[in-house]
Coordinates of C-alpha atoms in Angstrom, one line a residue:
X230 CA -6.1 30.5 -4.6
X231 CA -4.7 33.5 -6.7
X232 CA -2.8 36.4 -5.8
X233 CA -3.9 38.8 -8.7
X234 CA -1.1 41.1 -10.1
X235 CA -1.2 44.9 -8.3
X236 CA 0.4 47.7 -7.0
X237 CA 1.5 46.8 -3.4
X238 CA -1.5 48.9 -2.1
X239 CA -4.1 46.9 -4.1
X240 CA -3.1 43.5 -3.5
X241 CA -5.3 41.0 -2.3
X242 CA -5.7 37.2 -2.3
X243 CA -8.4 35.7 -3.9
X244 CA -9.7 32.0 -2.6
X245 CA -12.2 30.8 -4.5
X246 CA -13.3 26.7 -3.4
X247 CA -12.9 24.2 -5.9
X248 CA -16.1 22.3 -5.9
X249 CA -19.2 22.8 -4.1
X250 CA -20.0 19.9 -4.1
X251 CA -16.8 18.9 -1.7
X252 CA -16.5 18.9 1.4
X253 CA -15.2 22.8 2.3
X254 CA -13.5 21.9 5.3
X255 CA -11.2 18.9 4.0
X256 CA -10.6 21.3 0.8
X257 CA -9.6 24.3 2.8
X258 CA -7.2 21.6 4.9
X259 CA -5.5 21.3 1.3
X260 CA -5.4 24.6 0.4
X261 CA -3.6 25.6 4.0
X262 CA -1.4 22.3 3.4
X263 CA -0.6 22.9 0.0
X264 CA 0.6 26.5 0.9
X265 CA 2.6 25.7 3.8
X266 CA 4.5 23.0 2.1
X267 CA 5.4 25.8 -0.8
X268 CA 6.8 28.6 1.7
X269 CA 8.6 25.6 3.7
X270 CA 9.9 24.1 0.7
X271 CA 10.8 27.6 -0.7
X272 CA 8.6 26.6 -4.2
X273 CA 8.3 29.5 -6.2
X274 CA 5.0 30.2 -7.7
X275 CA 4.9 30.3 -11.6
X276 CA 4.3 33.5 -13.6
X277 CA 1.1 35.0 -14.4
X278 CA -0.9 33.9 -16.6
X279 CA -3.3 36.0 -18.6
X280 CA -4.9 34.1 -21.9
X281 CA -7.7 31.6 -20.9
X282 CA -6.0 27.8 -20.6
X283 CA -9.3 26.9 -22.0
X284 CA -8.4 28.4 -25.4
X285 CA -4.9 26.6 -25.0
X286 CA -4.3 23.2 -27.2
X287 CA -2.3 20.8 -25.2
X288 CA 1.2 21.3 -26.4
X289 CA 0.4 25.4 -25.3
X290 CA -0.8 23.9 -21.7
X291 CA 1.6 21.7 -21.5
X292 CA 4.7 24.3 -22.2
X293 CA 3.3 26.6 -19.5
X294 CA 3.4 23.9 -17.4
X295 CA -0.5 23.6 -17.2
X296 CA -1.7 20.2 -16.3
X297 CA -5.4 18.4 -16.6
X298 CA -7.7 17.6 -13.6
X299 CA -8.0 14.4 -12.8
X300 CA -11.1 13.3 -15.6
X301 CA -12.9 10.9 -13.3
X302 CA -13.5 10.3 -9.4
X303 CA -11.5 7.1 -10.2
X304 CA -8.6 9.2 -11.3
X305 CA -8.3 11.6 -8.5
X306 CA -8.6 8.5 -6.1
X307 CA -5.9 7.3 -8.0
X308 CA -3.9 10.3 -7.7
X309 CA -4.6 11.4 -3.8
X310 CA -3.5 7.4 -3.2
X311 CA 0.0 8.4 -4.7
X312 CA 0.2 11.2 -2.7
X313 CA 3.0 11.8 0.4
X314 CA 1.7 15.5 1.2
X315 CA -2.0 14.5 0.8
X316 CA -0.8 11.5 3.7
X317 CA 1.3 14.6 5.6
X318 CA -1.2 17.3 5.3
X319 CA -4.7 14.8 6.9
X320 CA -2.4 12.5 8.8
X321 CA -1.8 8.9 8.1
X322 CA -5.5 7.7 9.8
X323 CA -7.5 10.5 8.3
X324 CA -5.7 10.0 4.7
X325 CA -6.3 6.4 4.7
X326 CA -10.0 6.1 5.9
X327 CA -10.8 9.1 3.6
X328 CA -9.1 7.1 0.6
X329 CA -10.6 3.8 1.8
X330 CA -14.2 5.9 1.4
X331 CA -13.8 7.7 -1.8
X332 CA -12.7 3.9 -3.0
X333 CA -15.8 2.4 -2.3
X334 CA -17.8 5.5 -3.3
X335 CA -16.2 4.8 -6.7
X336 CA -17.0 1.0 -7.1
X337 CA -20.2 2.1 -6.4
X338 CA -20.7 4.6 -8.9
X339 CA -18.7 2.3 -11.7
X340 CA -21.5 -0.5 -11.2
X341 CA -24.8 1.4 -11.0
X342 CA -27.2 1.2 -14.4
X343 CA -28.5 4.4 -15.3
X344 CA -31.2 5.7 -17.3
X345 CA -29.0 6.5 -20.4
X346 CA -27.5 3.0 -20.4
X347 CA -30.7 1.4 -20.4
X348 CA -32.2 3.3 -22.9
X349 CA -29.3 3.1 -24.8
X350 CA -28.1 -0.1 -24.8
X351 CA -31.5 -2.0 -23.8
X352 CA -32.6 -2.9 -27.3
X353 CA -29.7 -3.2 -28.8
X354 CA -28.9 -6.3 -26.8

């Protein structure tokens, strides 16, 4: 979600998902979550930025306060586990069964043989 910089009459919020791939109505449960918790916990929202974080090398990122995604489904499991407002925004039996899920989609994933790995490593051992 951005709120891109205007004149008063030209403002406008811009809510773009993060993955089509996800489920929209657990992401939009986030996004409404994640924005509540920041106007009841007064959290100021950080300044504009205008240069592509893409072009940024880590020490830039990381002095504009820029943080990496999560780099695997592992990861973000990992991360939603640790999380109180994840646990506060879905409630404590819709947080756990959903992280109980997403854990055993992962050990799934992590033990399936694909194509590449057989054709790379086939021969070779």
């Amino acid at each position: 979600m951005r709120i891109p910089s205007a004149p008063p009459k030209g403002k406008r919020m811009e809510l773009r998902f993060p993955d089509s791939a996800g489920n929209q109505y657990l992401q939009f449960a986030v996004i409404l979550g994640m924005g509540l918790d920041g106007i009841e916990n007064k959290i100021d929202p950080p300044e504009s930025m205008e240069r592509n974080i893409f072009d940024m090398n880590p020490e830039e990122r990381k002095k504009y306060g820029i943080k990496s995604m999560p780099a695997s489904l592992g990861q973000a499991i990992e991360t939603f586990g640790q999380s109180e407002l994840m646990k506060k925004i879905f409630g404590e039996y819709v947080y756990n069964n959903l992280l109980r899920l997403k854990e055993k989609e992962w050990d799934e994933f992590r033990s399936h043989v694909t194509d590449w790995e057989i054709d790379r490593y086939l021969d070779i051992y």
